Short mmCIF file of C-alpha atoms in Angstrom, two decimals:
data_model
loop_
_atom_site.label_atom_id
_atom_site.label_comp_id
_atom_site.label_asym_id
_atom_site.label_seq_id
_atom_site.Cartn_x
_atom_site.Cartn_y
_atom_site.Cartn_z
CA UNK A 975 49.17 -21.52 -0.44
CA UNK A 976 47.58 -18.23 -1.80
CA UNK A 977 43.81 -17.60 -0.64
CA UNK A 978 41.38 -15.30 -0.29
CA UNK A 979 42.80 -11.06 -1.31
CA UNK A 980 45.80 -12.74 -2.37
CA UNK A 981 43.55 -14.74 -5.56
CA UNK A 982 40.90 -12.34 -6.42
CA UNK A 983 42.89 -11.08 -9.05
CA UNK A 984 41.98 -14.64 -10.52
CA UNK A 985 38.07 -13.60 -10.69
CA UNK A 986 37.85 -10.80 -12.90
CA UNK A 987 34.20 -9.85 -11.37
CA UNK A 988 36.46 -8.66 -8.32
CA UNK A 989 38.04 -5.94 -10.71
CA UNK A 990 34.83 -5.34 -12.37
CA UNK A 991 33.76 -3.89 -8.65
CA UNK A 992 36.74 -3.05 -7.31
CA UNK A 993 36.14 0.04 -5.19
CA UNK A 994 32.49 0.16 -5.09
CA UNK A 995 32.68 -1.41 -1.32
CA UNK A 996 30.11 -3.26 -2.34
CA UNK A 997 31.12 -6.90 -3.37
CA UNK A 998 31.51 -8.85 -0.63
CA UNK A 999 30.07 -12.31 -1.90
CA UNK A 1000 29.01 -15.09 0.59
CA UNK A 1001 26.46 -17.57 -1.65
CA UNK A 1002 29.11 -20.01 -3.08
CA UNK A 1003 27.40 -22.86 -1.70
CA UNK A 1004 24.81 -21.36 -4.55
CA UNK A 1005 27.20 -20.90 -7.23
CA UNK A 1006 31.07 -20.04 -7.13
CA UNK A 1007 32.68 -17.12 -8.53
CA UNK A 1008 34.41 -17.87 -12.13
CA UNK A 1009 38.48 -17.65 -12.32
CA UNK A 1010 39.86 -15.44 -15.44
CA UNK A 1011 41.89 -19.58 -16.56
CA UNK A 1012 37.82 -20.38 -16.96
CA UNK A 1013 36.51 -18.08 -18.85
CA UNK A 1014 39.79 -18.02 -20.63
CA UNK A 1015 39.21 -22.25 -21.74
CA UNK A 1016 35.86 -21.73 -22.61
CA UNK A 1017 36.36 -18.49 -24.45
CA UNK A 1018 39.62 -20.32 -26.41
CA UNK A 1019 37.02 -23.06 -27.58
CA UNK A 1020 34.68 -20.75 -28.95
CA UNK A 1021 37.38 -18.67 -30.45
CA UNK A 1022 40.07 -21.13 -31.47
CA UNK A 1023 38.33 -24.64 -32.17
CA UNK A 1024 34.73 -24.30 -31.61
CA UNK A 1025 33.46 -27.72 -33.65
CA UNK A 1026 31.81 -31.04 -32.68
CA UNK A 1027 33.45 -33.60 -30.72
CA UNK A 1028 33.40 -37.40 -31.46
CA UNK A 1029 33.41 -37.01 -35.43
CA UNK A 1030 36.38 -35.90 -36.39
CA UNK A 1031 37.63 -35.81 -40.08
CA UNK A 1032 39.78 -32.65 -39.35
CA UNK A 1033 42.67 -31.41 -36.82
CA UNK A 1034 40.19 -29.26 -35.25
CA UNK A 1035 37.23 -31.62 -34.04
CA UNK A 1036 40.42 -33.55 -33.27
CA UNK A 1037 41.54 -31.10 -30.71
CA UNK A 1038 37.84 -30.08 -29.34
CA UNK A 1039 37.58 -33.77 -28.76
CA UNK A 1040 40.70 -34.64 -26.93
CA UNK A 1041 40.13 -31.28 -24.62
CA UNK A 1042 36.66 -32.55 -23.99
CA UNK A 1043 37.56 -36.24 -23.06
CA UNK A 1044 40.59 -34.88 -21.26
CA UNK A 1045 38.16 -33.45 -18.82
CA UNK A 1046 37.17 -36.90 -17.75
CA UNK A 1047 40.26 -37.75 -16.51
CA UNK A 1048 40.85 -34.57 -14.97
CA UNK A 1049 37.89 -35.13 -13.20
CA UNK A 1050 38.79 -38.67 -12.29
CA UNK A 1051 41.83 -37.71 -10.58
CA UNK A 1052 40.00 -34.93 -8.79
CA UNK A 1053 37.56 -37.58 -7.08
CA UNK A 1054 40.14 -40.69 -7.25
CA UNK A 1055 38.09 -42.78 -9.48
CA UNK A 1056 39.64 -46.08 -10.65
CA UNK A 1057 39.04 -45.24 -14.50
CA UNK A 1058 38.44 -42.10 -16.00
CA UNK A 1059 35.28 -43.49 -18.25
CA UNK A 1060 33.07 -43.61 -15.10
CA UNK A 1061 33.15 -39.95 -15.37
CA UNK A 1062 29.22 -39.09 -16.87
CA UNK A 1063 28.94 -34.93 -17.99
CA UNK A 1064 25.50 -34.71 -17.37
CA UNK A 1065 23.95 -30.78 -16.85
CA UNK A 1066 24.39 -30.30 -13.32
CA UNK A 1067 23.78 -32.85 -9.63
CA UNK A 1068 20.22 -32.60 -10.13
CA UNK A 1069 20.25 -34.05 -13.23
CA UNK A 1070 22.92 -36.48 -12.54
CA UNK A 1071 19.99 -37.86 -10.00
CA UNK A 1072 17.29 -37.71 -12.31
CA UNK A 1073 19.45 -39.89 -14.12
CA UNK A 1074 20.22 -42.42 -11.95
CA UNK A 1075 16.75 -42.31 -10.71
CA UNK A 1076 15.71 -42.99 -14.19
CA UNK A 1077 18.23 -45.50 -14.85
CA UNK A 1078 19.84 -47.30 -12.34
CA UNK A 1079 16.65 -47.06 -9.79
CA UNK A 1080 14.21 -47.44 -12.06
CA UNK A 1081 15.44 -50.86 -13.31
CA UNK A 1082 16.90 -52.44 -10.54
CA UNK A 1083 14.69 -51.28 -7.65
CA UNK A 1084 11.08 -53.01 -7.86
CA UNK A 1085 7.76 -52.39 -6.54
CA UNK A 1086 7.70 -53.05 -2.74
CA UNK A 1087 11.20 -52.24 -2.34
CA UNK A 1088 12.76 -49.46 0.09
CA UNK A 1089 15.29 -46.24 -0.77
CA UNK A 1090 16.62 -44.67 2.23
CA UNK A 1091 17.40 -41.15 2.34
CA UNK A 1092 17.95 -38.58 4.78
CA UNK A 1093 16.12 -35.32 6.37
CA UNK A 1094 18.76 -33.21 5.52
CA UNK A 1095 18.34 -33.52 1.71
CA UNK A 1096 18.38 -30.73 -1.13
CA UNK A 1097 15.35 -31.60 -3.69
CA UNK A 1098 17.91 -32.08 -6.20
CA UNK A 1099 18.60 -35.29 -4.13
CA UNK A 1100 14.41 -35.57 -2.92
CA UNK A 1101 12.39 -35.20 -5.61
CA UNK A 1102 13.69 -37.75 -8.29
CA UNK A 1103 13.16 -40.17 -6.46
CA UNK A 1104 9.74 -39.10 -4.91
CA UNK A 1105 8.58 -39.78 -8.46
CA UNK A 1106 10.30 -42.95 -8.83
CA UNK A 1107 8.51 -44.09 -5.78
CA UNK A 1108 5.05 -42.98 -6.99
CA UNK A 1109 5.73 -44.47 -10.27
CA UNK A 1110 6.56 -47.93 -9.50
CA UNK A 1111 5.37 -48.39 -5.67
CA UNK A 1112 8.92 -48.09 -3.87
CA UNK A 1113 8.63 -46.85 -0.14
CA UNK A 1114 10.80 -43.58 0.67
CA UNK A 1115 12.82 -44.08 4.30
CA UNK A 1116 14.70 -41.27 5.74
CA UNK A 1117 17.08 -41.24 8.43
CA UNK A 1118 16.45 -38.53 10.77
CA UNK A 1119 18.63 -35.58 11.79
CA UNK A 1120 19.28 -34.35 15.37
CA UNK A 1121 18.09 -30.75 15.16
CA UNK A 1122 19.98 -29.54 17.89
CA UNK A 1123 23.37 -30.90 16.48
CA UNK A 1124 22.73 -31.42 12.56
CA UNK A 1125 24.16 -34.92 12.96
CA UNK A 1126 22.27 -37.72 11.28
CA UNK A 1127 20.38 -40.29 13.90
CA UNK A 1128 21.47 -43.50 13.35
CA UNK A 1129 22.85 -46.64 15.08
CA UNK A 1130 25.82 -48.25 13.19
CA UNK A 1131 25.26 -51.27 15.34
CA UNK A 1132 21.58 -52.06 14.46
CA UNK A 1133 21.82 -50.03 10.73
CA UNK A 1134 22.44 -53.29 8.92
CA UNK A 1135 19.01 -55.01 10.25
CA UNK A 1136 17.79 -51.79 9.62
CA UNK A 1137 18.42 -52.14 6.04
CA UNK A 1138 17.14 -55.58 5.83
CA UNK A 1139 14.02 -55.39 7.48
CA UNK A 1140 13.02 -52.58 5.49
CA UNK A 1141 14.19 -53.91 2.45
CA UNK A 1142 16.57 -51.03 1.22
CA UNK A 1143 18.40 -51.39 -2.27
CA UNK A 1144 19.52 -48.02 -2.34
CA UNK A 1145 20.71 -45.75 -0.07
CA UNK A 1146 21.04 -41.73 -1.59
CA UNK A 1147 22.35 -39.21 0.86
CA UNK A 1148 24.49 -35.60 0.88
CA UNK A 1149 27.94 -35.94 1.84
CA UNK A 1150 27.57 -32.25 2.92
CA UNK A 1151 24.46 -30.30 4.17
CA UNK A 1152 23.72 -27.15 2.06
CA UNK A 1153 22.36 -25.89 5.12
CA UNK A 1154 23.59 -27.33 7.87
CA UNK A 1155 27.32 -28.10 7.02
CA UNK A 1156 27.18 -31.08 8.36
CA UNK A 1157 29.91 -34.07 6.78
CA UNK A 1158 27.84 -36.89 6.93
CA UNK A 1159 30.24 -40.02 7.86
CA UNK A 1160 29.52 -41.73 4.21
CA UNK A 1161 32.17 -44.44 4.72
CA UNK A 1162 30.83 -45.96 7.61
CA UNK A 1163 27.48 -46.05 6.26
CA UNK A 1164 28.59 -47.08 3.19
CA UNK A 1165 30.32 -49.76 4.80
CA UNK A 1166 27.33 -51.55 6.36
CA UNK A 1167 25.09 -50.80 3.21
CA UNK A 1168 27.46 -52.95 1.23
CA UNK A 1169 27.41 -55.36 3.63
CA UNK A 1170 23.34 -55.62 3.17
CA UNK A 1171 23.73 -55.30 -0.45
CA UNK A 1172 22.88 -51.82 -0.39
CA UNK A 1173 23.99 -49.33 -3.02
CA UNK A 1174 24.88 -46.28 -2.23
CA UNK A 1175 24.71 -42.66 -4.17
CA UNK A 1176 26.18 -39.57 -2.99
CA UNK A 1177 24.93 -36.48 -3.26
CA UNK A 1178 28.84 -34.23 -3.61
CA UNK A 1179 27.36 -30.84 -4.42
CA UNK A 1180 28.41 -29.45 -1.23
CA UNK A 1181 31.67 -31.43 -0.30
CA UNK A 1182 33.44 -31.85 -3.95
CA UNK A 1183 33.90 -27.86 -4.14
CA UNK A 1184 35.07 -27.76 -0.72
CA UNK A 1185 36.65 -31.04 0.72
CA UNK A 1186 39.24 -33.64 -0.86
CA UNK A 1187 37.26 -36.35 -1.97
CA UNK A 1188 38.33 -40.35 -2.75
CA UNK A 1189 35.58 -41.73 -3.77
CA UNK A 1190 36.95 -45.01 -3.24
CA UNK A 1191 37.47 -44.25 0.39
CA UNK A 1192 34.21 -42.94 0.97
CA UNK A 1193 32.78 -46.88 -0.15
CA UNK A 1194 29.99 -44.57 -3.03
CA UNK A 1195 28.77 -46.55 -5.53
CA UNK A 1196 27.61 -43.41 -7.28
CA UNK A 1197 28.95 -39.71 -6.30
CA UNK A 1198 27.16 -36.65 -8.22
CA UNK A 1199 28.39 -32.73 -8.36
CA UNK A 1200 27.99 -29.48 -10.20
CA UNK A 1201 30.69 -27.82 -11.90
CA UNK A 1202 29.10 -24.37 -11.14
CA UNK A 1203 29.18 -24.97 -7.60
CA UNK A 1204 33.27 -25.70 -7.94
CA UNK A 1205 34.58 -22.72 -9.76
CA UNK A 1206 33.19 -23.83 -13.16
CA UNK A 1207 30.74 -22.78 -16.03
CA UNK A 1208 27.11 -23.71 -15.20
CA UNK A 1209 25.26 -26.21 -17.26
CA UNK A 1210 27.76 -29.25 -16.33
CA UNK A 1211 27.59 -31.59 -14.45
CA UNK A 1212 28.93 -34.91 -13.38
CA UNK A 1213 27.97 -38.65 -12.45
CA UNK A 1214 30.64 -40.64 -11.48
CA UNK A 1215 29.40 -44.68 -10.86
CA UNK A 1216 31.03 -47.93 -10.49
CA UNK A 1217 32.02 -48.94 -14.21
CA UNK A 1218 30.14 -52.51 -13.50
CA UNK A 1219 27.42 -50.61 -12.69
CA UNK A 1220 27.27 -47.95 -15.18
CA UNK A 1221 27.75 -50.90 -17.55
CA UNK A 1222 24.51 -52.64 -16.75
CA UNK A 1223 22.18 -49.45 -16.29
CA UNK A 1224 19.81 -48.80 -19.19
CA UNK A 1225 20.02 -45.19 -21.00
CA UNK A 1226 18.68 -42.38 -19.91
CA UNK A 1227 18.68 -39.74 -22.82
CA UNK A 1228 18.67 -41.53 -26.45
CA UNK A 1229 19.61 -40.09 -30.21
CA UNK A 1230 22.53 -39.03 -31.81
CA UNK A 1231 26.01 -39.34 -30.44
CA UNK A 1232 25.19 -42.34 -28.04
CA UNK A 1233 24.78 -45.09 -30.78
CA UNK A 1234 26.74 -47.51 -31.82
CA UNK A 1235 25.15 -49.18 -34.89
CA UNK A 1236 21.43 -48.09 -35.75
CA UNK A 1237 18.63 -49.96 -37.93
CA UNK A 1238 15.33 -48.44 -38.91
CA UNK A 1239 13.51 -50.00 -36.22
CA UNK A 1240 16.16 -50.21 -33.47
CA UNK A 1241 19.54 -49.47 -32.74
CA UNK A 1242 22.64 -50.35 -30.21
CA UNK A 1243 24.35 -48.14 -28.04
CA UNK A 1244 28.03 -47.28 -27.10
CA UNK A 1245 29.55 -48.22 -23.99
CA UNK A 1246 29.67 -45.98 -20.60
CA UNK A 1247 30.26 -43.16 -20.20
CA UNK A 1248 28.92 -42.05 -24.00
CA UNK A 1249 25.60 -43.80 -23.78
CA UNK A 1250 24.43 -41.83 -20.98
CA UNK A 1251 25.44 -38.74 -23.07
CA UNK A 1252 22.95 -38.31 -26.40
CA UNK A 1253 22.87 -35.39 -28.17
CA UNK A 1254 25.81 -32.68 -28.54
CA UNK A 1255 27.23 -32.29 -25.21
CA UNK A 1256 28.12 -28.50 -23.43
CA UNK A 1257 31.88 -28.77 -25.01
CA UNK A 1258 32.35 -25.40 -24.01
CA UNK A 1259 31.45 -25.87 -20.42
CA UNK A 1260 32.84 -29.24 -20.29
CA UNK A 1261 36.22 -27.81 -21.51
CA UNK A 1262 35.96 -24.80 -18.79
CA UNK A 1263 35.08 -27.15 -16.09
CA UNK A 1264 38.77 -28.86 -17.08
CA UNK A 1265 39.93 -25.70 -16.21
CA UNK A 1266 38.52 -25.31 -13.00
CA UNK A 1267 39.64 -28.44 -11.41
CA UNK A 1268 42.97 -27.82 -12.85
CA UNK A 1269 42.73 -24.75 -10.78
CA UNK A 1270 41.34 -26.27 -7.61
CA UNK A 1271 44.02 -28.89 -7.83
CA UNK A 1272 46.58 -26.49 -8.32
CA UNK A 1273 45.23 -24.78 -4.86
CA UNK A 1274 44.98 -28.58 -3.27
CA UNK A 1275 42.20 -29.65 -1.76
CA UNK A 1276 43.48 -29.65 1.81
CA UNK A 1277 44.70 -26.52 1.42
CA UNK A 1278 40.93 -25.12 0.32
CA UNK A 1279 39.53 -27.37 3.10
CA UNK A 1280 41.90 -25.79 5.41
CA UNK A 1281 41.02 -21.76 4.33
CA UNK A 1282 37.41 -22.28 4.33
CA UNK A 1283 37.52 -23.71 7.78
CA UNK A 1284 39.45 -20.73 9.15
CA UNK A 1285 36.88 -18.68 7.87
CA UNK A 1286 33.98 -20.27 9.32
CA UNK A 1287 35.91 -20.88 12.64
CA UNK A 1288 36.36 -16.61 12.59
CA UNK A 1289 32.66 -16.19 11.00
CA UNK A 1290 31.13 -18.20 14.35
CA UNK A 1291 33.46 -16.27 16.63
CA UNK A 1292 32.21 -12.59 15.18
CA UNK A 1293 28.75 -13.45 15.15
CA UNK A 1294 28.42 -15.25 18.02
CA UNK A 1295 27.82 -11.88 20.13
CA UNK A 1296 25.18 -10.49 17.90
CA UNK A 1297 21.56 -10.93 20.08
CA UNK A 1298 19.02 -13.33 19.22
CA UNK A 1299 21.57 -15.38 16.75
CA UNK A 1300 20.79 -18.96 16.70
CA UNK A 1301 23.59 -21.02 14.19
CA UNK A 1302 21.93 -23.99 12.60
CA UNK A 1303 24.66 -27.47 12.35
CA UNK A 1304 27.34 -28.93 14.01
CA UNK A 1305 29.24 -26.34 16.46
CA UNK A 1306 32.84 -27.91 15.75
CA UNK A 1307 34.19 -26.67 12.06
CA UNK A 1308 35.88 -30.72 12.11
CA UNK A 1309 32.46 -31.90 11.54
CA UNK A 1310 31.36 -29.34 9.05
CA UNK A 1311 32.29 -27.69 5.85
CA UNK A 1312 31.71 -23.82 5.80
CA UNK A 1313 28.24 -22.95 5.23
CA UNK A 1314 26.83 -21.17 7.79
CA UNK A 1315 22.95 -20.76 8.07
CA UNK A 1316 21.54 -19.28 11.09
CA UNK A 1317 18.55 -17.31 12.27
CA UNK A 1318 18.15 -13.79 13.93
CA UNK A 1319 15.57 -13.78 16.71
CA UNK A 1320 12.51 -11.08 15.69
CA UNK A 1321 14.47 -10.74 12.31
CA UNK A 1322 12.81 -12.01 9.67
CA UNK A 1323 15.71 -14.06 6.81
CA UNK A 1324 13.89 -11.89 4.12
CA UNK A 1325 14.92 -8.43 5.64
CA UNK A 1326 18.59 -9.31 6.55
CA UNK A 1327 18.98 -10.35 2.95
CA UNK A 1328 17.61 -7.51 1.70
CA UNK A 1329 19.44 -5.20 3.99
CA UNK A 1330 22.79 -6.96 3.35
CA UNK A 1331 22.59 -6.52 -0.32
CA UNK A 1332 22.08 -2.87 0.52
CA UNK A 1333 25.53 -2.78 2.16
CA UNK A 1334 27.24 -4.79 -0.85
CA UNK A 1335 26.92 -8.15 1.39
CA UNK A 1336 25.56 -11.14 -0.77
CA UNK A 1337 24.07 -13.55 1.11
CA UNK A 1338 21.58 -16.37 0.72
CA UNK A 1339 17.99 -16.27 2.58
CA UNK A 1340 15.15 -18.80 1.99
CA UNK A 1341 14.65 -22.28 2.85
CA UNK A 1342 17.74 -23.34 0.23
CA UNK A 1343 16.00 -25.75 -1.19
CA UNK A 1344 15.74 -28.14 1.72
CA UNK A 1345 12.10 -27.41 2.60
CA UNK A 1346 11.46 -30.73 4.19
CA UNK A 1347 14.85 -29.78 6.43
CA UNK A 1348 13.39 -26.58 7.60
CA UNK A 1349 10.11 -27.67 8.27
CA UNK A 1350 11.81 -30.03 10.82
CA UNK A 1351 13.64 -27.65 12.64
CA UNK A 1352 10.44 -25.66 12.69
CA UNK A 1353 11.51 -22.40 10.94
CA UNK A 1354 10.13 -21.14 7.48
CA UNK A 1355 13.56 -19.67 6.58
CA UNK A 1356 16.70 -19.27 7.19
CA UNK A 1357 19.92 -16.84 6.57
CA UNK A 1358 23.22 -18.33 4.88
CA UNK A 1359 26.64 -17.31 4.32
CA UNK A 1360 28.61 -19.64 2.62
CA UNK A 1361 32.82 -19.54 1.94
CA UNK A 1362 34.86 -20.44 -1.04
CA UNK A 1363 38.85 -19.67 -1.96
CA UNK A 1364 38.20 -16.42 -2.72
CA UNK A 1365 36.74 -15.30 0.59
CA UNK A 1366 38.86 -13.59 3.28
CA UNK A 1367 38.88 -12.07 7.10
CA UNK A 1368 37.79 -8.63 5.30
CA UNK A 1369 34.27 -10.28 4.03
CA UNK A 1370 33.78 -11.97 7.55
CA UNK A 1371 34.40 -8.29 8.96
CA UNK A 1372 31.81 -6.75 7.15
CA UNK A 1373 29.01 -9.08 7.19
CA UNK A 1374 29.52 -9.08 10.95
CA UNK A 1375 29.39 -5.61 11.23
CA UNK A 1376 26.09 -5.49 8.91
CA UNK A 1377 24.56 -8.31 10.43
CA UNK A 1378 25.09 -5.85 14.03
CA UNK A 1379 23.57 -3.01 12.44
CA UNK A 1380 20.29 -5.01 10.46
CA UNK A 1381 19.86 -6.71 13.83
CA UNK A 1382 19.73 -3.09 15.96
CA UNK A 1383 17.62 -1.74 12.95
CA UNK A 1384 14.95 -4.46 13.22
CA UNK A 1385 14.87 -6.66 16.14
CA UNK A 1386 13.23 -4.32 19.07
CA UNK A 1387 9.50 -5.57 17.77
CA UNK A 1388 7.65 -7.68 19.44
CA UNK A 1389 8.37 -10.99 18.49
CA UNK A 1390 5.59 -12.79 18.63
CA UNK A 1391 2.88 -10.74 16.90
CA UNK A 1392 0.30 -12.47 16.96
CA UNK A 1393 -2.78 -13.80 18.01
CA UNK A 1394 -3.41 -12.23 21.36
CA UNK A 1395 -2.98 -8.91 19.71
CA UNK A 1396 -5.01 -6.14 20.86
CA UNK A 1397 -8.19 -6.59 19.69
CA UNK A 1398 -9.20 -3.38 17.45
CA UNK A 1399 -12.68 -3.60 16.71
CA UNK A 1400 -15.33 -3.65 19.07
CA UNK A 1401 -18.73 -4.21 17.53
CA UNK B 498 18.69 4.07 -1.90
CA UNK B 499 17.13 1.65 0.43
CA UNK B 500 14.04 -0.46 0.73
CA UNK B 501 13.67 0.27 4.25
CA UNK B 502 13.22 4.05 4.72
CA UNK B 503 12.16 5.34 8.19
CA UNK B 504 8.80 5.10 7.49
CA UNK B 505 8.43 1.17 6.59
CA UNK B 506 11.09 0.31 10.15
CA UNK B 507 8.79 2.54 11.97
CA UNK B 508 5.82 0.89 10.80
CA UNK B 509 6.96 -2.55 11.19
CA UNK B 510 8.06 -2.02 14.57
CA UNK B 511 5.46 -0.34 15.82
CA UNK B 512 2.54 -1.14 13.31
CA UNK B 513 -0.69 1.26 13.82
CA UNK B 514 -3.16 -1.26 12.12
CA UNK B 515 -1.99 -4.11 13.59
CA UNK B 516 -4.81 -6.30 16.01
CA UNK B 517 -7.87 -8.13 15.08
CA UNK B 518 -11.41 -6.49 14.36
CA UNK B 519 -14.05 -9.19 16.02
CA UNK B 520 -17.07 -10.02 13.57
CA UNK B 521 -15.71 -8.45 10.50
CA UNK B 522 -17.77 -7.65 7.68
CA UNK B 523 -15.12 -9.42 5.46
CA UNK B 524 -11.64 -11.10 6.88
CA UNK B 525 -8.98 -13.36 4.16
CA UNK B 526 -5.98 -14.87 5.04
CA UNK B 527 -2.86 -15.44 2.88
CA UNK B 528 0.00 -17.36 3.22
CA UNK B 529 3.40 -17.40 1.44
CA UNK B 530 5.02 -20.79 1.77
CA UNK B 531 8.04 -19.64 0.28
CA UNK B 532 9.20 -17.69 3.71
CA UNK B 533 6.12 -18.13 6.05
CA UNK B 534 4.36 -14.98 6.23
CA UNK B 535 1.04 -15.54 7.23
CA UNK B 536 -1.39 -12.33 7.34
CA UNK B 537 -5.17 -12.21 8.35
CA UNK B 538 -6.36 -8.80 7.45
CA UNK B 539 -9.88 -7.65 8.52
CA UNK B 540 -12.54 -4.99 7.42
CA UNK B 541 -15.43 -3.60 9.02
CA UNK B 542 -18.11 -1.11 7.25
CA UNK B 543 -20.05 1.95 8.72
CA UNK B 544 -23.53 1.72 10.00
CA UNK B 545 -24.67 2.87 6.51
CA UNK B 546 -22.65 -0.36 5.15
CA UNK B 547 -21.10 2.35 2.54
CA UNK B 548 -17.50 2.58 3.78
CA UNK B 549 -14.45 0.78 5.68
CA UNK B 550 -14.99 2.45 8.83
CA UNK B 551 -11.74 0.25 9.81
CA UNK B 552 -9.06 -1.91 8.75
CA UNK B 553 -6.67 -4.21 10.79
CA UNK B 554 -4.01 -6.63 10.15
CA UNK B 555 -2.58 -9.33 12.18
CA UNK B 556 -0.09 -11.96 11.93
CA UNK B 557 3.80 -12.46 11.29
CA UNK B 558 6.25 -11.70 8.70
CA UNK B 559 8.78 -9.57 7.39
CA UNK B 560 9.13 -5.78 7.47
CA UNK B 561 8.03 -5.17 4.06
CA UNK B 562 5.08 -7.36 4.53
CA UNK B 563 4.02 -5.85 7.86
CA UNK B 564 4.71 -2.29 6.84
CA UNK B 565 2.54 -2.45 3.02
CA UNK B 566 -0.30 -4.15 5.10
CA UNK B 567 0.05 -1.10 7.73
CA UNK B 568 -0.42 1.05 4.73
CA UNK B 569 -2.74 -0.50 3.20
CA UNK B 570 -4.88 -0.88 6.14
CA UNK B 571 -4.93 3.52 6.32
CA UNK B 572 -5.27 3.54 2.72
CA UNK B 573 -8.50 1.83 2.62
CA UNK B 574 -10.33 3.28 5.54
CA UNK B 575 -13.21 5.63 3.87
CA UNK B 576 -13.39 3.71 0.72
CA UNK B 577 -16.44 2.07 -0.61
CA UNK B 578 -16.66 -1.59 -1.80
CA UNK B 579 -16.29 0.19 -5.39
CA UNK B 580 -13.43 1.72 -4.67
CA UNK B 581 -11.64 -1.84 -3.15
CA UNK B 582 -12.54 -3.44 -6.18
CA UNK B 583 -10.69 -1.05 -8.38
CA UNK B 584 -7.84 -0.83 -5.88
CA UNK B 585 -4.93 -2.10 -8.12
CA UNK B 586 -1.36 -3.80 -6.83
CA UNK B 587 -0.17 -0.35 -8.47
CA UNK B 588 -2.11 1.95 -6.52
CA UNK B 589 -0.86 0.28 -3.25
CA UNK B 590 3.23 0.09 -5.24
CA UNK B 591 2.55 3.67 -5.50
CA UNK B 592 1.38 4.58 -2.47
CA UNK B 593 4.16 2.34 -0.75
CA UNK B 594 6.96 4.60 -2.33
CA UNK B 595 9.76 2.20 -3.13
CA UNK B 596 9.80 -0.26 -5.99
CA UNK B 597 10.99 -3.56 -4.45
CA UNK B 598 12.96 -5.86 -5.91
CA UNK B 599 11.38 -8.88 -7.92
CA UNK B 600 12.32 -11.31 -5.80
CA UNK B 601 10.48 -8.96 -2.55
CA UNK B 602 7.59 -7.97 -4.39
CA UNK B 603 5.45 -10.76 -3.38
CA UNK B 604 6.30 -9.57 0.94
CA UNK B 605 4.40 -6.23 -0.32
CA UNK B 606 1.61 -7.72 -2.86
CA UNK B 607 0.49 -10.54 0.36
CA UNK B 608 -1.68 -8.06 2.11
CA UNK B 609 -3.35 -7.03 -1.48
CA UNK B 610 -4.01 -10.40 -1.92
CA UNK B 611 -5.57 -10.88 1.63
CA UNK B 612 -7.42 -7.62 0.55
CA UNK B 613 -8.76 -8.86 -2.75
CA UNK B 614 -10.05 -11.97 -1.29
CA UNK B 615 -11.86 -9.88 1.44
CA UNK B 616 -13.24 -7.46 -0.92
CA UNK B 617 -15.22 -10.41 -2.89
CA UNK B 618 -16.91 -11.15 0.92
CA UNK B 619 -18.47 -7.74 0.81
#
């Protein structure tokens, strides 16, 4: 299967910057580039059948409904969900977690009970729980991480007891850390959680684009992810949940589309997933996402994983001899996905980001929406390069060369500026 | 076009106005919580207390923040407190010379914010 340079022809943005030498995109963990098939699918909807869904009295709207609903089956196939009607369309992963917090958790978790997160969560899987905890008097607990290895610190032998003692009712954790790259042992955690009657929600924003996903093997009860990080349009996300849980959950946003019958003072609602999709949905985005899912499945998620693992290994190797570089997360490529975060002693991440940009290399700098994790690591910010199907060894080579130049340019400064610096005034 | 012309890099690596003034006439600290940059700015007036005799900064941050602080300390020497009150962000950007991207503007302006706070104490 072709990757890297061989498939860049599928991504129009590469053509736009061809020959400039200024398009080395290494920020796919923030959002991915889009292939022509996705752009065309969106364009085709707007040009050929831009009609509303679920209200077809005419054939164009029937086509829109079929295309839109057809994406549920494709997504179900991608993540090995048992049923297509377990796929709820949201705006993004963050909205999926807000929905979960406002519906399942709001209804079923009671004051004094607990929710378990981890120290490596993205804010999207943290703030909704903070707000819920505040509203309902629920306690948040966190599985710690080992700063050196980037792994969760937990003990399978005592985990069940821990859950019962803390009265934990829900675990919501990331499958893959967007900073450390760590692939968490979801299946092991979920097996023990289920024995203890605990529901498991998984943030798949950084795993669904890069790993083969089987929500049943993972033992997840809910699984959330975003289209835009996996070659699809922005503004469309997924919340998958086991159907019997979705049936029990109260509604989230309410209004048109999601109703069954409406009287003046009350209404009844449709079955899942439609009861969670109020108003006209992101039809174009969903159809575009369908094209992205097909593109990824044609590549094969096992092949995607192998390609990105190769790039990750090569990048670590090429960057390893840069003075002062320090990688975050697990050492072994088997234990992590294709995001590579690092710090460079004596060089500020924002300077690295700006100087890389001047050389056409796009990386992310900052806290990557994971500020508690950075606090735990004792650093205000880090740099992060992340890989996808269109990246190739030329990206790694250029990035390594640029980073070496940046390091030489800025590093020879006193690293600790500070409080013992020369006293200038004398009065 | 680079945000890191030679002068900026030199001021970052070898800042001319880095240090602490003991018993300053005014002092202010600012932190950029997004990137962890922190700056303390110190002002000492002349004997007549009419002008800034000396300005120094301390702290840690990126090259743009550090160079900006260094340029600012140089620029305010000899200024009256009235001058300082009138000194605008645009004035600093003009002396700095490069227009930063919106994402980096905060880095350049952190020392300026410290100056504004310190000025209120004069």
